[in-house]
Amino acid sequence: MRPQHFLLIILLLAGWAGWLPAMAQDESVDGLDVLFIVDQSDSMARLTSGVQPNDPLGLRFYAPWYAMYWMGEDHLLLHPDVTFRLALVSFGSTAEVWDFGGGRHWQEIDPASRDAWQPTYDNLNQQLQGSLRDDFSQRHLGATNFVEAFEAAKMVFDELASGEGNRQRVIIVLTDGQPSIEGEDAAGHMRRLQELAATSFPEPGYRIYVVAMIDYSSDYWAALEPAWEQLTNDPCMAAECPDPSLDRASVVASNDDVGHRFQDILQDLTRNFPKPEGVEVVDEAVVPGPLPVPPYLSSITFTYFKSDPAEHLVLADEQGPIDLGQGNVFIEGQNGPIEAVRITNPQPGRWQVATDPPGVDVDITMRQIFARSELHSPTGPQVQYIPVSIQYALLDDLNQPLPSYTDPRYRLLVTANIQAGGQSWPIPLMAEPNNVYKAEFTPVLAEPHTIFVHAESQDPDGNPVIVFDQQIGSFNVSAAVLTPLDVPSQVQQYDETTFAFELQDDRGFPITTAAPMEVVVTITGENSEPLTLAPQPDGSYQATYSPQVAGPHTAHVKATVSDSSGANYTVIDADVGQFDVAPTTLVSLALTQPQEAEQTNTGLWPFARTPLVLEVQVVDDAGRSLEASQVFIGDPNQALQVTVTDEERNDQSAALVLASTGQDGLYRAETQALGMGQYDLRVQATGALRQGYLYRTDEVRTSIARVRHPLHLPIAGSLLALLLALTATIVVVTGRRRRAMLHPCTGRLIIVDADNIRHFDVNLSGYRRNRLEFTSKEINPITHVTRL
């Protein structure tokens, strides 16, 4: 028989909050107080006789040490919010309470980190493996008085303050089970003990476990087992025990039975204990030989329960032997009956497990703790329709990112399933560096949302490995409201009106959604089609609308949004406002002159220069003239402005000034200052309109080419030829005249008849020419001289 096996059962029962059925269902337990009652009567060690002791290896003194070690690991790796306390009472005919220093009977175990835990652990390790095991175990305290031990336990529990929270108190008795008090039989002693236990340690605040460290066939246990079962309220009676893990009063059996029972209890505790959020744990027994180690473990711990303290555990991964020389390997109890080897961030692959010396009937357990799954975001309340960043990370036991694997066999497939309002949305998460997985999700329901994560990989043999599969977090989603920003109360007919809506959170602050949202406004009172509002850069939704019908109108908005699966949800479907449309006359500008795109522009005689005339008529939508003074506010002459630009883009606007003609809505401008060329004319209405008028078109444009008259060139050519001929004539005449003036005639010319009567008398010197000609008009006709 290997008595050390009973210790594993005790410690598992003591350390795991899940060992209690009631606690397994109560996630509010925030502390565990464990008190060991260690039988140190002479029968346990047989220090004064040659009789075989019931605990020859002193395993009862390893129980507090291993419990201390286990509690520290459990707090650091699995339950950082749970505090543990450890106490120890040794008894025989009297009882002694262990002092952890300074009169402290309770040792609190709740390390904040491994660095903080290490000095405390070293001190406790020295106490429990040194003073307790090596020194105190060499004493015996006389006979076996359970009442004395339980009264000391009550005193120790009474030292604890009441109202500390929902803490579970546990007593574990390590004994050979047989009371031995002079003058009192065993049955009477057990009755007193039962009464004391019922009054001082009532359930459910207390639980009592007893492990008998004697041979299974001993008469001690057979006679007293019913009394111990009654005292511990053992649900697993000797006559019937369908689940050995629930057994509270047991005796150490054969090696095979202990190993099998250990495996059953461990699996049951793992199954029933509420799993810490973000952590997956696997506990199982292993046998020497090859062992497939899955990926994404933050740590793996092997516990070897030895038959000889000189034996050792031998481990090797695919890179070679695993030993203390590696920075991620930690070994406790290497030279004791219980050896624990913890490897952080182990490499996946096919490992080898062995013992030195090799053994066949060995008892090795393995605890695999998968990398802690943590939800990085979201971390607080969210708003409906606003994308939420889902970030899931894998961390080791130091809260550092788990190293990534280069082997593609160990790829991790992560899917988030988000649930709310009876609906579910699967969201594949994409891998990022440092084993972070991300996705975006847009909530469409204003309800609490729960995030479930399924992370799956495979082991070296290709078998599926569920790294994580449970709820990892939740977040609340507050409602978003589509609020009208600009719904008019009164507008003019034909006027352009803007409808604007903004998505706001429950505080009234604007929000922007990436979810596909369609916002449609329907106007009753119109025959127009519904308006689809377009999203704007500022996050609002807007559309413009021109009412064509006067009278009362109602605006009805319907907005729908699509989730990641394409399903539509209604954001709003309601009337949002009423407004009146006032009747309006549409005002336009009509160009009446110039009618032609080209006109002559010549001032050459005999044609006068053609003036440029611009006429614009102010008309209604039917083309009827409107009285300018009734349409425009202020001076009608200032209502229209003309801009003239020549072909070189020079401003010639000063040449044309529009003014009212006095006729209904007719404006005129005229100029002769614009010569030949191409001109662009733009008339713009700048005057403010009176109530009931609205521009349909507030400007008119035209272009005109000022060109030459078609007879301009022939006339110019003729005038040029005439000018040339005249010039030549002048030259000739002038030459002749100059020649005639050379050697001018002198004297007198006289014509007389036969009677010597003078009929013509001219002084030739007065002509100053050398050639003179006289006609009948100058000479007296009586002479009958016609030309001289």
PDB file of C-alpha atoms in Angstrom, residues 40-276:
ATOM      1  CA  GLN A  40       0.280  12.851  16.314  1.00  0.00           C
ATOM      2  CA  SER A  41      -0.509  10.084  18.670  1.00  0.00           C
ATOM      3  CA  ASP A  42       2.016   7.314  19.142  1.00  0.00           C
ATOM      4  CA  SER A  43       0.203   4.992  16.717  1.00  0.00           C
ATOM      5  CA  MET A  44       0.914   7.272  13.756  1.00  0.00           C
ATOM      6  CA  ALA A  45       4.722   7.256  14.063  1.00  0.00           C
ATOM      7  CA  ARG A  46       5.511   4.472  16.625  1.00  0.00           C
ATOM      8  CA  LEU A  47       8.470   6.424  17.897  1.00  0.00           C
ATOM      9  CA  THR A  48       8.764   4.395  21.111  1.00  0.00           C
ATOM     10  CA  SER A  49       8.172   0.884  19.752  1.00  0.00           C
ATOM     11  CA  GLY A  50       9.134  -1.330  16.878  1.00  0.00           C
ATOM     12  CA  VAL A  51       5.571  -1.645  15.591  1.00  0.00           C
ATOM     13  CA  GLN A  52       4.912  -0.560  11.975  1.00  0.00           C
ATOM     14  CA  PRO A  53       3.537   3.031  12.132  1.00  0.00           C
ATOM     15  CA  ASN A  54       0.356   3.964  10.318  1.00  0.00           C
ATOM     16  CA  ASP A  55       2.168   6.900   8.564  1.00  0.00           C
ATOM     17  CA  PRO A  56       5.723   5.643   8.107  1.00  0.00           C
ATOM     18  CA  LEU A  57       6.679   8.356   5.564  1.00  0.00           C
ATOM     19  CA  GLY A  58       5.226  11.175   7.638  1.00  0.00           C
ATOM     20  CA  LEU A  59       2.935  12.167   4.793  1.00  0.00           C
ATOM     21  CA  ARG A  60       0.546  13.862   7.205  1.00  0.00           C
ATOM     22  CA  PHE A  61       3.204  16.556   7.610  1.00  0.00           C
ATOM     23  CA  TYR A  62       3.400  17.043   3.839  1.00  0.00           C
ATOM     24  CA  ALA A  63      -0.309  17.833   3.698  1.00  0.00           C
ATOM     25  CA  PRO A  64      -0.031  21.416   5.062  1.00  0.00           C
ATOM     26  CA  TRP A  65       3.052  22.085   2.908  1.00  0.00           C
ATOM     27  CA  TYR A  66       1.456  20.853  -0.301  1.00  0.00           C
ATOM     28  CA  ALA A  67      -1.796  22.638   0.528  1.00  0.00           C
ATOM     29  CA  MET A  68       0.176  25.857   0.980  1.00  0.00           C
ATOM     30  CA  TYR A  69       1.955  25.311  -2.352  1.00  0.00           C
ATOM     31  CA  TRP A  70      -1.285  24.419  -4.120  1.00  0.00           C
ATOM     32  CA  MET A  71      -3.199  27.394  -2.702  1.00  0.00           C
ATOM     33  CA  GLY A  72      -0.531  29.819  -3.886  1.00  0.00           C
ATOM     34  CA  GLU A  73      -0.563  28.332  -7.391  1.00  0.00           C
ATOM     35  CA  ASP A  74      -4.349  28.315  -7.514  1.00  0.00           C
ATOM     36  CA  HIS A  75      -4.560  31.944  -6.452  1.00  0.00           C
ATOM     37  CA  LEU A  76      -1.924  33.063  -8.944  1.00  0.00           C
ATOM     38  CA  LEU A  77      -3.119  31.008 -11.897  1.00  0.00           C
ATOM     39  CA  LEU A  78      -6.864  30.598 -11.511  1.00  0.00           C
ATOM     40  CA  HIS A  79      -8.549  32.555  -8.754  1.00  0.00           C
ATOM     41  CA  PRO A  80      -6.896  35.895  -8.015  1.00  0.00           C
ATOM     42  CA  ASP A  81     -10.045  37.127  -6.267  1.00  0.00           C
ATOM     43  CA  VAL A  82     -10.177  34.231  -3.807  1.00  0.00           C
ATOM     44  CA  THR A  83      -8.090  34.392  -0.621  1.00  0.00           C
ATOM     45  CA  PHE A  84      -6.954  31.265   1.186  1.00  0.00           C
ATOM     46  CA  ARG A  85      -6.049  30.782   4.841  1.00  0.00           C
ATOM     47  CA  LEU A  86      -4.253  27.824   6.346  1.00  0.00           C
ATOM     48  CA  ALA A  87      -4.092  26.624   9.988  1.00  0.00           C
ATOM     49  CA  LEU A  88      -2.781  23.504  11.687  1.00  0.00           C
ATOM     50  CA  VAL A  89      -3.649  21.700  14.941  1.00  0.00           C
ATOM     51  CA  SER A  90      -1.604  18.688  16.061  1.00  0.00           C
ATOM     52  CA  PHE A  91      -3.076  16.493  18.724  1.00  0.00           C
ATOM     53  CA  GLY A  92      -2.727  13.419  20.837  1.00  0.00           C
ATOM     54  CA  SER A  93      -4.037  13.456  24.362  1.00  0.00           C
ATOM     55  CA  THR A  94      -3.546  17.228  24.152  1.00  0.00           C
ATOM     56  CA  ALA A  95      -3.682  19.648  21.235  1.00  0.00           C
ATOM     57  CA  GLU A  96      -1.153  22.183  19.980  1.00  0.00           C
ATOM     58  CA  VAL A  97      -1.865  24.992  17.497  1.00  0.00           C
ATOM     59  CA  TRP A  98       0.836  25.797  14.972  1.00  0.00           C
ATOM     60  CA  ASP A  99       2.276  29.311  15.226  1.00  0.00           C
ATOM     61  CA  PHE A 100       3.211  30.857  11.862  1.00  0.00           C
ATOM     62  CA  GLY A 101       5.111  33.594  13.644  1.00  0.00           C
ATOM     63  CA  GLY A 102       4.210  36.408  15.977  1.00  0.00           C
ATOM     64  CA  GLY A 103       1.364  34.434  17.534  1.00  0.00           C
ATOM     65  CA  ARG A 104      -0.432  34.040  14.158  1.00  0.00           C
ATOM     66  CA  HIS A 105      -2.434  30.834  13.923  1.00  0.00           C
ATOM     67  CA  TRP A 106      -3.695  31.539  10.385  1.00  0.00           C
ATOM     68  CA  GLN A 107      -1.500  31.986   7.344  1.00  0.00           C
ATOM     69  CA  GLU A 108      -3.197  34.057   4.655  1.00  0.00           C
ATOM     70  CA  ILE A 109      -2.371  33.083   1.077  1.00  0.00           C
ATOM     71  CA  ASP A 110      -3.394  35.681  -1.512  1.00  0.00           C
ATOM     72  CA  PRO A 111      -0.227  36.726  -3.375  1.00  0.00           C
ATOM     73  CA  ALA A 112      -0.631  39.601  -5.806  1.00  0.00           C
ATOM     74  CA  SER A 113       2.210  38.309  -7.984  1.00  0.00           C
ATOM     75  CA  ARG A 114       4.909  35.686  -8.069  1.00  0.00           C
ATOM     76  CA  ASP A 115       7.488  38.227  -6.986  1.00  0.00           C
ATOM     77  CA  ALA A 116       5.344  39.108  -3.982  1.00  0.00           C
ATOM     78  CA  TRP A 117       4.659  35.424  -3.241  1.00  0.00           C
ATOM     79  CA  GLN A 118       8.225  34.118  -3.411  1.00  0.00           C
ATOM     80  CA  PRO A 119       9.583  35.401  -0.036  1.00  0.00           C
ATOM     81  CA  THR A 120       6.392  34.309   1.750  1.00  0.00           C
ATOM     82  CA  TYR A 121       6.570  30.905   0.088  1.00  0.00           C
ATOM     83  CA  ASP A 122      10.233  30.463   1.021  1.00  0.00           C
ATOM     84  CA  ASN A 123       9.461  31.245   4.665  1.00  0.00           C
ATOM     85  CA  LEU A 124       6.466  28.887   4.773  1.00  0.00           C
ATOM     86  CA  ASN A 125       8.408  26.215   2.939  1.00  0.00           C
ATOM     87  CA  GLN A 126      11.087  26.399   5.611  1.00  0.00           C
ATOM     88  CA  GLN A 127       8.479  26.154   8.372  1.00  0.00           C
ATOM     89  CA  LEU A 128       6.365  23.360   6.940  1.00  0.00           C
ATOM     90  CA  GLN A 129       9.128  21.243   5.441  1.00  0.00           C
ATOM     91  CA  GLY A 130      11.670  22.050   8.091  1.00  0.00           C
ATOM     92  CA  SER A 131      10.320  22.673  11.550  1.00  0.00           C
ATOM     93  CA  LEU A 132       7.035  20.799  11.100  1.00  0.00           C
ATOM     94  CA  ARG A 133       8.168  17.758   9.188  1.00  0.00           C
ATOM     95  CA  ASP A 134      11.692  17.286  10.451  1.00  0.00           C
ATOM     96  CA  ASP A 135      11.378  18.445  14.067  1.00  0.00           C
ATOM     97  CA  PHE A 136       7.760  18.325  15.144  1.00  0.00           C
ATOM     98  CA  SER A 137       7.179  14.960  13.545  1.00  0.00           C
ATOM     99  CA  GLN A 138       9.705  13.436  15.926  1.00  0.00           C
ATOM    100  CA  ARG A 139       7.351  14.029  18.860  1.00  0.00           C
ATOM    101  CA  HIS A 140       4.232  12.175  19.858  1.00  0.00           C
ATOM    102  CA  LEU A 141       1.505  13.786  21.945  1.00  0.00           C
ATOM    103  CA  GLY A 142       0.173  10.729  23.698  1.00  0.00           C
ATOM    104  CA  ALA A 143      -3.260   9.147  23.239  1.00  0.00           C
ATOM    105  CA  THR A 144      -5.858  10.046  20.568  1.00  0.00           C
ATOM    106  CA  ASN A 145      -8.289  12.680  21.895  1.00  0.00           C
ATOM    107  CA  PHE A 146     -10.419  13.996  19.015  1.00  0.00           C
ATOM    108  CA  VAL A 147     -12.545  16.211  21.299  1.00  0.00           C
ATOM    109  CA  GLU A 148      -9.432  18.036  22.481  1.00  0.00           C
ATOM    110  CA  ALA A 149      -8.361  18.575  18.864  1.00  0.00           C
ATOM    111  CA  PHE A 150     -11.779  19.860  17.734  1.00  0.00           C
ATOM    112  CA  GLU A 151     -12.013  22.220  20.711  1.00  0.00           C
ATOM    113  CA  ALA A 152      -8.633  23.660  19.722  1.00  0.00           C
ATOM    114  CA  ALA A 153      -9.933  23.982  16.148  1.00  0.00           C
ATOM    115  CA  LYS A 154     -12.967  25.927  17.422  1.00  0.00           C
ATOM    116  CA  MET A 155     -10.669  28.297  19.262  1.00  0.00           C
ATOM    117  CA  VAL A 156      -8.656  28.848  16.087  1.00  0.00           C
ATOM    118  CA  PHE A 157     -11.778  29.503  13.986  1.00  0.00           C
ATOM    119  CA  ASP A 158     -13.094  31.857  16.649  1.00  0.00           C
ATOM    120  CA  GLU A 159     -10.037  34.031  16.043  1.00  0.00           C
ATOM    121  CA  LEU A 160     -11.422  34.872  12.608  1.00  0.00           C
ATOM    122  CA  ALA A 161     -13.624  37.894  12.365  1.00  0.00           C
ATOM    123  CA  SER A 162     -17.246  37.350  11.414  1.00  0.00           C
ATOM    124  CA  GLY A 163     -18.907  38.965   8.405  1.00  0.00           C
ATOM    125  CA  GLU A 164     -15.810  38.742   6.212  1.00  0.00           C
ATOM    126  CA  GLY A 165     -17.748  37.733   3.135  1.00  0.00           C
ATOM    127  CA  ASN A 166     -18.857  34.411   1.786  1.00  0.00           C
ATOM    128  CA  ARG A 167     -15.982  32.272   3.055  1.00  0.00           C
ATOM    129  CA  GLN A 168     -16.056  28.506   3.293  1.00  0.00           C
ATOM    130  CA  ARG A 169     -14.483  26.877   6.401  1.00  0.00           C
ATOM    131  CA  VAL A 170     -13.032  23.403   6.132  1.00  0.00           C
ATOM    132  CA  ILE A 171     -11.597  20.906   8.648  1.00  0.00           C
ATOM    133  CA  ILE A 172      -9.478  18.030   7.363  1.00  0.00           C
ATOM    134  CA  VAL A 173      -8.616  15.343   9.901  1.00  0.00           C
ATOM    135  CA  LEU A 174      -5.591  13.138   9.250  1.00  0.00           C
ATOM    136  CA  THR A 175      -5.780  10.200  11.649  1.00  0.00           C
ATOM    137  CA  ASP A 176      -5.858   6.457  12.033  1.00  0.00           C
ATOM    138  CA  GLY A 177      -9.463   6.971  13.151  1.00  0.00           C
ATOM    139  CA  GLN A 178      -9.484   5.297  16.586  1.00  0.00           C
ATOM    140  CA  PRO A 179      -9.971   7.423  19.769  1.00  0.00           C
ATOM    141  CA  SER A 180      -7.981   6.350  22.760  1.00  0.00           C
ATOM    142  CA  ILE A 181      -8.884   8.090  26.049  1.00  0.00           C
ATOM    143  CA  GLU A 182      -8.310   6.444  29.426  1.00  0.00           C
ATOM    144  CA  GLY A 183     -11.625   5.808  31.171  1.00  0.00           C
ATOM    145  CA  GLU A 184     -13.767   6.484  28.061  1.00  0.00           C
ATOM    146  CA  ASP A 185     -14.818   4.012  25.406  1.00  0.00           C
ATOM    147  CA  ALA A 186     -14.620   4.839  21.695  1.00  0.00           C
ATOM    148  CA  ALA A 187     -18.391   5.034  21.159  1.00  0.00           C
ATOM    149  CA  GLY A 188     -18.867   7.525  24.015  1.00  0.00           C
ATOM    150  CA  HIS A 189     -15.982   9.627  22.791  1.00  0.00           C
ATOM    151  CA  MET A 190     -17.406   9.710  19.256  1.00  0.00           C
ATOM    152  CA  ARG A 191     -20.820  10.793  20.584  1.00  0.00           C
ATOM    153  CA  ARG A 192     -19.212  13.708  22.407  1.00  0.00           C
ATOM    154  CA  LEU A 193     -17.262  14.553  19.274  1.00  0.00           C
ATOM    155  CA  GLN A 194     -20.413  14.477  17.129  1.00  0.00           C
ATOM    156  CA  GLU A 195     -22.228  16.833  19.503  1.00  0.00           C
ATOM    157  CA  LEU A 196     -19.263  19.205  19.490  1.00  0.00           C
ATOM    158  CA  ALA A 197     -19.045  19.159  15.689  1.00  0.00           C
ATOM    159  CA  ALA A 198     -22.789  19.730  15.260  1.00  0.00           C
ATOM    160  CA  THR A 199     -22.813  22.794  17.524  1.00  0.00           C
ATOM    161  CA  SER A 200     -19.423  24.320  16.742  1.00  0.00           C
ATOM    162  CA  PHE A 201     -19.056  23.487  13.045  1.00  0.00           C
ATOM    163  CA  PRO A 202     -22.552  23.483  11.511  1.00  0.00           C
ATOM    164  CA  GLU A 203     -23.140  23.224   7.810  1.00  0.00           C
ATOM    165  CA  PRO A 204     -23.145  24.888   5.363  1.00  0.00           C
ATOM    166  CA  GLY A 205     -20.602  27.242   6.907  1.00  0.00           C
ATOM    167  CA  TYR A 206     -18.299  24.341   7.785  1.00  0.00           C
ATOM    168  CA  ARG A 207     -17.299  21.091   6.105  1.00  0.00           C
ATOM    169  CA  ILE A 208     -15.424  18.271   7.805  1.00  0.00           C
ATOM    170  CA  TYR A 209     -13.353  15.633   6.020  1.00  0.00           C
ATOM    171  CA  VAL A 210     -11.683  12.626   7.625  1.00  0.00           C
ATOM    172  CA  VAL A 211      -9.073  10.368   6.043  1.00  0.00           C
ATOM    173  CA  ALA A 212      -8.125   7.254   7.956  1.00  0.00           C
ATOM    174  CA  MET A 213      -4.477   6.363   7.552  1.00  0.00           C
ATOM    175  CA  ILE A 214      -4.667   2.695   8.433  1.00  0.00           C
ATOM    176  CA  ASP A 215      -4.914  -0.469   6.474  1.00  0.00           C
ATOM    177  CA  TYR A 216      -8.258  -0.813   4.743  1.00  0.00           C
ATOM    178  CA  SER A 217      -8.917  -4.136   6.523  1.00  0.00           C
ATOM    179  CA  SER A 218      -8.252  -2.707   9.962  1.00  0.00           C
ATOM    180  CA  ASP A 219     -10.925  -3.201  12.596  1.00  0.00           C
ATOM    181  CA  TYR A 220     -10.416   0.434  13.636  1.00  0.00           C
ATOM    182  CA  TRP A 221     -12.051   1.811  10.561  1.00  0.00           C
ATOM    183  CA  ALA A 222     -14.730  -0.824  10.182  1.00  0.00           C
ATOM    184  CA  ALA A 223     -15.994  -0.073  13.707  1.00  0.00           C
ATOM    185  CA  LEU A 224     -15.855   3.711  13.542  1.00  0.00           C
ATOM    186  CA  GLU A 225     -16.673   4.497   9.884  1.00  0.00           C
ATOM    187  CA  PRO A 226     -20.439   5.008  10.579  1.00  0.00           C
ATOM    188  CA  ALA A 227     -19.642   7.491  13.343  1.00  0.00           C
ATOM    189  CA  TRP A 228     -17.284   9.431  11.090  1.00  0.00           C
ATOM    190  CA  GLU A 229     -19.834   9.413   8.263  1.00  0.00           C
ATOM    191  CA  GLN A 230     -22.459  10.855  10.587  1.00  0.00           C
ATOM    192  CA  LEU A 231     -20.070  13.469  11.938  1.00  0.00           C
ATOM    193  CA  THR A 232     -19.036  14.639   8.449  1.00  0.00           C
ATOM    194  CA  ASN A 233     -22.564  14.400   6.980  1.00  0.00           C
ATOM    195  CA  ASP A 234     -20.982  12.170   4.375  1.00  0.00           C
ATOM    196  CA  PRO A 235     -23.256  11.872   1.318  1.00  0.00           C
ATOM    197  CA  CYS A 236     -21.296   8.823   0.229  1.00  0.00           C
ATOM    198  CA  MET A 237     -22.150   6.093   2.761  1.00  0.00           C
ATOM    199  CA  ALA A 238     -20.224   2.855   3.056  1.00  0.00           C
ATOM    200  CA  ALA A 239     -23.192   0.830   1.787  1.00  0.00           C
ATOM    201  CA  GLU A 240     -23.632   2.878  -1.342  1.00  0.00           C
ATOM    202  CA  CYS A 241     -21.248   5.343  -2.975  1.00  0.00           C
ATOM    203  CA  PRO A 242     -22.157   6.124  -6.601  1.00  0.00           C
ATOM    204  CA  ASP A 243     -19.672   9.016  -6.750  1.00  0.00           C
ATOM    205  CA  PRO A 244     -16.452   8.424  -4.769  1.00  0.00           C
ATOM    206  CA  SER A 245     -15.416  12.053  -5.217  1.00  0.00           C
ATOM    207  CA  LEU A 246     -18.136  13.075  -2.742  1.00  0.00           C
ATOM    208  CA  ASP A 247     -16.812  10.779  -0.034  1.00  0.00           C
ATOM    209  CA  ARG A 248     -16.007  12.761   3.150  1.00  0.00           C
ATOM    210  CA  ALA A 249     -14.957   9.911   5.388  1.00  0.00           C
ATOM    211  CA  SER A 250     -12.623   7.427   3.705  1.00  0.00           C
ATOM    212  CA  VAL A 251      -9.798   5.066   4.387  1.00  0.00           C
ATOM    213  CA  VAL A 252      -6.707   4.639   2.235  1.00  0.00           C
ATOM    214  CA  ALA A 253      -7.142   1.568   0.041  1.00  0.00           C
ATOM    215  CA  SER A 254      -4.850  -0.227  -2.412  1.00  0.00           C
ATOM    216  CA  ASN A 255      -2.697   1.652  -4.881  1.00  0.00           C
ATOM    217  CA  ASP A 256      -4.988   0.945  -7.840  1.00  0.00           C
ATOM    218  CA  ASP A 257      -8.054   2.111  -5.940  1.00  0.00           C
ATOM    219  CA  VAL A 258      -6.345   5.305  -4.769  1.00  0.00           C
ATOM    220  CA  GLY A 259      -5.136   6.173  -8.267  1.00  0.00           C
ATOM    221  CA  HIS A 260      -8.502   5.499  -9.882  1.00  0.00           C
ATOM    222  CA  ARG A 261     -10.344   7.388  -7.140  1.00  0.00           C
ATOM    223  CA  PHE A 262      -7.947  10.281  -7.461  1.00  0.00           C
ATOM    224  CA  GLN A 263      -8.634  10.522 -11.190  1.00  0.00           C
ATOM    225  CA  ASP A 264     -12.406  10.403 -10.644  1.00  0.00           C
ATOM    226  CA  ILE A 265     -12.285  13.083  -7.933  1.00  0.00           C
ATOM    227  CA  LEU A 266     -10.023  15.349  -9.955  1.00  0.00           C
ATOM    228  CA  GLN A 267     -12.198  15.129 -13.047  1.00  0.00           C
ATOM    229  CA  ASP A 268     -15.323  15.724 -10.992  1.00  0.00           C
ATOM    230  CA  LEU A 269     -13.801  18.747  -9.251  1.00  0.00           C
ATOM    231  CA  THR A 270     -12.708  20.186 -12.579  1.00  0.00           C
ATOM    232  CA  ARG A 271     -16.143  19.580 -14.004  1.00  0.00           C
ATOM    233  CA  ASN A 272     -18.156  21.065 -11.135  1.00  0.00           C
ATOM    234  CA  PHE A 273     -16.024  23.944  -9.996  1.00  0.00           C
ATOM    235  CA  PRO A 274     -17.098  27.252 -11.602  1.00  0.00           C
ATOM    236  CA  LYS A 275     -14.419  27.991 -14.154  1.00  0.00           C
ATOM    237  CA  PRO A 276     -12.757  31.367 -13.777  1.00  0.00           C
TER     238      PRO A 276
END
